[in-house]
mmCIF file of C-alpha atoms in Angstrom:
data_model
loop_
_atom_site.group_PDB
_atom_site.id
_atom_site.type_symbol
_atom_site.label_atom_id
_atom_site.label_comp_id
_atom_site.label_asym_id
_atom_site.label_seq_id
_atom_site.Cartn_x
_atom_site.Cartn_y
_atom_site.Cartn_z
ATOM 1 C CA MET A 7 101.133 104.551 75.106
ATOM 2 C CA GLU A 8 97.860 103.153 76.468
ATOM 3 C CA PHE A 9 99.709 101.636 79.403
ATOM 4 C CA LEU A 10 101.291 105.008 80.216
ATOM 5 C CA ASP A 11 97.853 106.580 80.027
ATOM 6 C CA LEU A 12 96.597 103.939 82.470
ATOM 7 C CA LEU A 13 99.354 104.827 84.931
ATOM 8 C CA ILE A 14 98.977 108.609 84.676
ATOM 9 C CA HIS A 15 95.272 109.122 83.890
ATOM 10 C CA THR A 16 93.784 106.013 85.441
ATOM 11 C CA ASP A 17 90.234 107.278 85.878
ATOM 12 C CA ASP A 18 90.000 108.697 82.341
ATOM 13 C CA TYR A 19 91.428 105.497 80.888
ATOM 14 C CA LEU A 20 88.989 103.309 82.811
ATOM 15 C CA THR A 21 86.024 105.492 81.847
ATOM 16 C CA ARG A 22 86.920 105.266 78.151
ATOM 17 C CA GLN A 23 87.515 101.534 78.452
ATOM 18 C CA VAL A 24 84.146 100.967 80.134
ATOM 19 C CA GLU A 25 82.418 102.798 77.277
ATOM 20 C CA ALA A 26 84.358 100.829 74.662
ATOM 21 C CA ASN A 27 84.311 97.341 76.177
ATOM 22 C CA LEU A 28 83.004 96.681 79.674
ATOM 23 C CA ARG A 29 84.077 93.030 79.800
ATOM 24 C CA MET A 30 87.603 93.913 78.720
ATOM 25 C CA THR A 31 87.744 96.484 81.528
ATOM 26 C CA TYR A 32 87.054 93.780 84.101
ATOM 27 C CA LEU A 33 89.784 91.603 82.598
ATOM 28 C CA ILE A 34 92.384 94.406 82.452
ATOM 29 C CA VAL A 35 91.844 95.448 86.065
ATOM 30 C CA PHE A 36 91.864 91.833 87.250
ATOM 31 C CA LEU A 37 95.161 91.113 85.476
ATOM 32 C CA ILE A 38 96.847 94.244 86.850
ATOM 33 C CA ILE A 39 95.913 93.494 90.461
ATOM 34 C CA PHE A 40 96.845 89.838 90.001
ATOM 35 C CA SER A 41 100.193 90.627 88.356
ATOM 36 C CA GLU A 42 101.258 93.165 90.987
ATOM 37 C CA SER A 43 100.570 90.533 93.646
ATOM 38 C CA ALA A 44 101.971 87.511 91.780
ATOM 39 C CA LEU A 45 105.031 88.649 89.810
ATOM 40 C CA ILE A 46 108.201 90.079 91.359
ATOM 41 C CA THR A 47 108.839 91.885 88.074
ATOM 42 C CA CYS A 48 105.695 94.026 88.455
ATOM 43 C CA PRO A 49 106.031 96.200 91.593
ATOM 44 C CA PHE A 50 105.483 99.304 89.433
ATOM 45 C CA LEU A 51 101.841 98.497 88.683
ATOM 46 C CA PRO A 52 99.279 100.930 90.201
ATOM 47 C CA GLY A 53 97.646 98.814 92.909
ATOM 48 C CA ASP A 54 96.311 101.323 95.448
ATOM 49 C CA GLY A 55 95.532 104.011 92.898
ATOM 50 C CA LEU A 56 93.836 101.572 90.564
ATOM 51 C CA LEU A 57 91.542 100.244 93.291
ATOM 52 C CA PHE A 58 90.570 103.775 94.263
ATOM 53 C CA SER A 59 89.983 104.643 90.594
ATOM 54 C CA VAL A 60 87.807 101.572 90.125
ATOM 55 C CA GLY A 61 85.568 102.824 92.920
ATOM 56 C CA VAL A 62 85.422 106.351 91.483
ATOM 57 C CA VAL A 63 84.602 105.145 87.980
ATOM 58 C CA ALA A 64 82.066 102.573 89.222
ATOM 59 C CA ALA A 65 80.141 105.374 90.928
ATOM 60 C CA SER A 66 79.335 107.064 87.612
ATOM 61 C CA THR A 67 79.540 104.376 84.890
ATOM 62 C CA GLU A 68 78.264 100.879 84.109
ATOM 63 C CA LEU A 69 81.224 99.342 85.925
ATOM 64 C CA ASN A 70 79.573 97.167 88.577
ATOM 65 C CA PHE A 71 81.163 97.879 91.947
ATOM 66 C CA TYR A 72 79.527 94.882 93.644
ATOM 67 C CA PHE A 73 80.819 92.508 90.971
ATOM 68 C CA MET A 74 84.252 94.111 90.654
ATOM 69 C CA THR A 75 85.104 94.137 94.370
ATOM 70 C CA PRO A 76 84.945 90.364 95.051
ATOM 71 C CA MET A 77 86.601 89.743 91.688
ATOM 72 C CA LEU A 78 89.567 91.892 92.692
ATOM 73 C CA ILE A 79 89.767 90.219 96.109
ATOM 74 C CA ILE A 80 90.180 86.942 94.223
ATOM 75 C CA ALA A 81 92.845 88.528 91.985
ATOM 76 C CA ALA A 82 94.821 89.849 94.953
ATOM 77 C CA PHE A 83 94.523 86.640 96.957
ATOM 78 C CA THR A 84 95.405 84.231 94.145
ATOM 79 C CA GLY A 85 98.269 86.523 93.146
ATOM 80 C CA PHE A 86 99.811 86.149 96.581
ATOM 81 C CA ILE A 87 99.402 82.355 96.448
ATOM 82 C CA VAL A 88 101.104 82.143 93.044
ATOM 83 C CA ASN A 89 103.940 84.409 94.242
ATOM 84 C CA TYR A 90 104.385 82.245 97.339
ATOM 85 C CA ARG A 91 104.640 79.103 95.211
ATOM 86 C CA ILE A 92 107.198 80.808 92.955
ATOM 87 C CA GLY A 93 109.245 81.519 96.071
ATOM 88 C CA VAL A 94 108.966 77.899 97.183
ATOM 89 C CA TRP A 95 109.837 76.376 93.813
ATOM 90 C CA PHE A 96 112.252 78.851 92.248
ATOM 91 C CA GLY A 97 113.222 81.312 94.998
ATOM 92 C CA THR A 98 116.656 79.895 95.793
ATOM 93 C CA LEU A 99 117.510 79.608 92.102
ATOM 94 C CA LEU A 100 116.427 83.189 91.361
ATOM 95 C CA LEU A 101 118.383 84.590 94.301
ATOM 96 C CA LYS A 102 121.550 82.947 92.978
ATOM 97 C CA LYS A 103 121.264 85.081 89.845
ATOM 98 C CA ASP A 104 123.274 88.297 89.853
ATOM 99 C CA ILE A 105 120.277 90.656 89.924
ATOM 100 C CA PRO A 106 121.119 93.560 92.298
ATOM 101 C CA ILE A 107 117.590 94.970 92.546
ATOM 102 C CA LEU A 108 116.181 91.534 93.408
ATOM 103 C CA GLN A 109 118.846 91.003 96.056
ATOM 104 C CA ARG A 110 118.202 94.433 97.560
ATOM 105 C CA TYR A 111 114.429 94.052 97.739
ATOM 106 C CA TYR A 112 114.798 90.514 99.057
ATOM 107 C CA ARG A 113 117.007 91.673 101.955
ATOM 108 C CA LYS A 114 114.686 94.537 102.882
ATOM 109 C CA THR A 115 111.560 92.411 102.627
ATOM 110 C CA HIS A 116 113.150 89.580 104.607
ATOM 111 C CA ALA A 117 114.030 92.068 107.376
ATOM 112 C CA PHE A 118 110.400 93.277 107.346
ATOM 113 C CA LEU A 119 109.194 89.679 107.581
ATOM 114 C CA GLU A 120 111.476 88.936 110.516
ATOM 115 C CA LYS A 121 110.390 92.097 112.317
ATOM 116 C CA TYR A 122 106.612 91.622 112.013
ATOM 117 C CA GLY A 123 106.371 87.837 111.619
ATOM 118 C CA VAL A 124 103.284 86.309 110.033
ATOM 119 C CA GLN A 125 101.394 89.597 110.415
ATOM 120 C CA SER A 126 103.734 91.071 107.793
ATOM 121 C CA VAL A 127 101.663 89.224 105.155
ATOM 122 C CA LEU A 128 98.674 91.351 106.139
ATOM 123 C CA ILE A 129 100.597 94.591 106.708
ATOM 124 C CA SER A 130 102.490 94.381 103.409
ATOM 125 C CA ARG A 131 99.236 94.657 101.459
ATOM 126 C CA PHE A 132 99.180 98.375 102.146
ATOM 127 C CA PHE A 133 102.749 99.104 101.014
ATOM 128 C CA PRO A 134 103.836 99.218 97.360
ATOM 129 C CA ILE A 135 106.792 96.961 96.458
ATOM 130 C CA LEU A 136 106.491 95.123 99.781
ATOM 131 C CA ARG A 137 103.236 93.497 98.681
ATOM 132 C CA THR A 138 104.987 92.285 95.529
ATOM 133 C CA TYR A 139 108.027 90.791 97.270
ATOM 134 C CA LEU A 140 106.651 89.642 100.632
ATOM 135 C CA PRO A 141 104.835 86.517 99.355
ATOM 136 C CA PHE A 142 107.922 85.565 97.346
ATOM 137 C CA VAL A 143 110.132 85.843 100.433
ATOM 138 C CA ALA A 144 107.534 83.967 102.500
ATOM 139 C CA GLY A 145 107.797 81.142 99.991
ATOM 140 C CA VAL A 146 111.599 81.159 100.054
ATOM 141 C CA VAL A 147 111.680 80.837 103.859
ATOM 142 C CA ARG A 148 108.831 78.276 103.760
ATOM 143 C CA MET A 149 106.355 80.151 105.951
ATOM 144 C CA ASP A 150 103.579 77.850 107.141
ATOM 145 C CA HIS A 151 101.217 77.517 104.173
ATOM 146 C CA GLY A 152 98.012 77.570 106.203
ATOM 147 C CA VAL A 153 99.052 80.692 108.102
ATOM 148 C CA PHE A 154 100.105 82.391 104.875
ATOM 149 C CA ILE A 155 96.743 81.656 103.238
ATOM 150 C CA LYS A 156 94.852 82.988 106.263
ATOM 151 C CA TYR A 157 96.651 86.336 106.375
ATOM 152 C CA SER A 158 96.743 86.623 102.581
ATOM 153 C CA LEU A 159 92.964 86.306 102.341
ATOM 154 C CA LEU A 160 92.378 88.758 105.177
ATOM 155 C CA GLY A 161 94.845 91.227 103.670
ATOM 156 C CA ALA A 162 93.274 90.963 100.208
ATOM 157 C CA ILE A 163 89.797 91.646 101.612
ATOM 158 C CA LEU A 164 90.869 94.640 103.705
ATOM 159 C CA TRP A 165 93.025 96.129 100.936
ATOM 160 C CA VAL A 166 90.540 95.853 98.090
ATOM 161 C CA VAL A 167 87.481 96.822 100.111
ATOM 162 C CA SER A 168 89.086 99.843 101.805
ATOM 163 C CA PHE A 169 90.505 101.479 98.660
ATOM 164 C CA SER A 170 87.688 100.648 96.241
ATOM 165 C CA THR A 171 84.966 101.604 98.720
ATOM 166 C CA ALA A 172 86.679 104.914 99.478
ATOM 167 C CA GLY A 173 86.706 105.690 95.760
ATOM 168 C CA TYR A 174 83.103 104.615 95.329
ATOM 169 C CA LEU A 175 81.831 106.744 98.201
ATOM 170 C CA VAL A 176 83.451 109.943 96.928
ATOM 171 C CA GLY A 177 83.138 109.148 93.216
ATOM 172 C CA GLU A 178 79.953 111.154 92.703
ATOM 173 C CA ILE A 179 81.237 114.283 94.436
ATOM 174 C CA PRO A 180 81.832 116.942 91.711
ATOM 175 C CA TRP A 181 84.956 118.319 93.424
ATOM 176 C CA VAL A 182 86.508 114.852 93.445
ATOM 177 C CA ARG A 183 85.842 114.345 89.725
ATOM 178 C CA ASP A 184 87.234 117.786 88.880
ATOM 179 C CA ASN A 185 90.397 117.326 90.928
ATOM 180 C CA TYR A 186 90.932 113.616 90.587
ATOM 181 C CA GLY A 187 94.401 114.001 89.083
ATOM 182 C CA PHE A 188 95.684 115.693 92.238
ATOM 183 C CA ILE A 189 93.888 113.201 94.482
ATOM 184 C CA PHE A 190 95.396 110.273 92.587
ATOM 185 C CA LEU A 191 98.880 111.778 92.813
ATOM 186 C CA GLY A 192 98.408 112.438 96.519
ATOM 187 C CA LEU A 193 97.288 108.862 97.076
ATOM 188 C CA ILE A 194 100.394 107.522 95.354
ATOM 189 C CA LEU A 195 102.664 109.802 97.391
ATOM 190 C CA LEU A 196 100.898 108.802 100.599
ATOM 191 C CA THR A 197 101.412 105.096 99.978
ATOM 192 C CA LEU A 198 105.045 105.704 99.044
ATOM 193 C CA LEU A 199 105.862 107.747 102.159
ATOM 194 C CA PRO A 200 107.008 104.755 104.268
ATOM 195 C CA ILE A 201 109.365 103.644 101.494
ATOM 196 C CA ILE A 202 110.714 107.167 100.954
ATOM 197 C CA TYR A 203 111.237 107.512 104.699
ATOM 198 C CA ALA A 204 113.088 104.195 104.880
ATOM 199 C CA LEU A 205 115.275 105.202 101.912
ATOM 200 C CA PHE A 206 116.292 108.552 103.398
ATOM 201 C CA ARG A 207 116.836 106.948 106.790
ATOM 202 C CA SER A 208 119.157 104.373 105.210
ATOM 203 C CA ILE A 209 121.101 107.085 103.371
ATOM 204 C CA TRP A 210 121.354 109.171 106.543
ATOM 205 C CA LYS A 211 122.678 106.205 108.521
ATOM 206 C CA LYS A 212 125.281 105.454 105.867
ATOM 207 C CA ASN A 213 126.452 109.066 105.762
ATOM 208 C CA ARG A 214 126.586 109.195 109.531
ATOM 209 C CA ALA A 215 128.644 106.013 109.670
ATOM 210 C CA MET A 216 131.134 107.488 107.183
ATOM 211 C CA THR A 217 131.691 110.642 109.261
#
């Protein structure tokens, strides 16, 4: 139930958590950002929205924005490195398993990687699901480790700083606090638009091919 509350009412959950246990709040947020970046089983975690919420909550509570931001950059960066190593060590074995959703996301992410090359590591940071599967695929295809680290670090910095700072800057605006639920929902929909577009485009192409 608490996890569902975190997903739906992120700002309220974080505010209550800060009041109850500030240190635990840091740990929870760190683990969520790390897990979404490191584990291919966790693409559902609220990355973009959580970073924005962290900024909003930090603007009006004891949550330290200047401590939290570099901490979350570390979480995002190390998550990508762990995911990459999983792809290197276990990728081929996992892909041999009959897991349709893994196969589907692997194919789509691999196509994205081939289209944008090494820059896809940076670009994927700003797209849900892609940022969970891209480092895994990069590990499977043995992308140059040094290049991967470079773009992973740059992507982590840009991603965390842009979303958390945006939340922090508007966090003290009364209208934002009063309408945060709608803003959070809009942010999620905005980040999902490229995926929704790709899905409908794929369906349209399939229907067109059948006619």
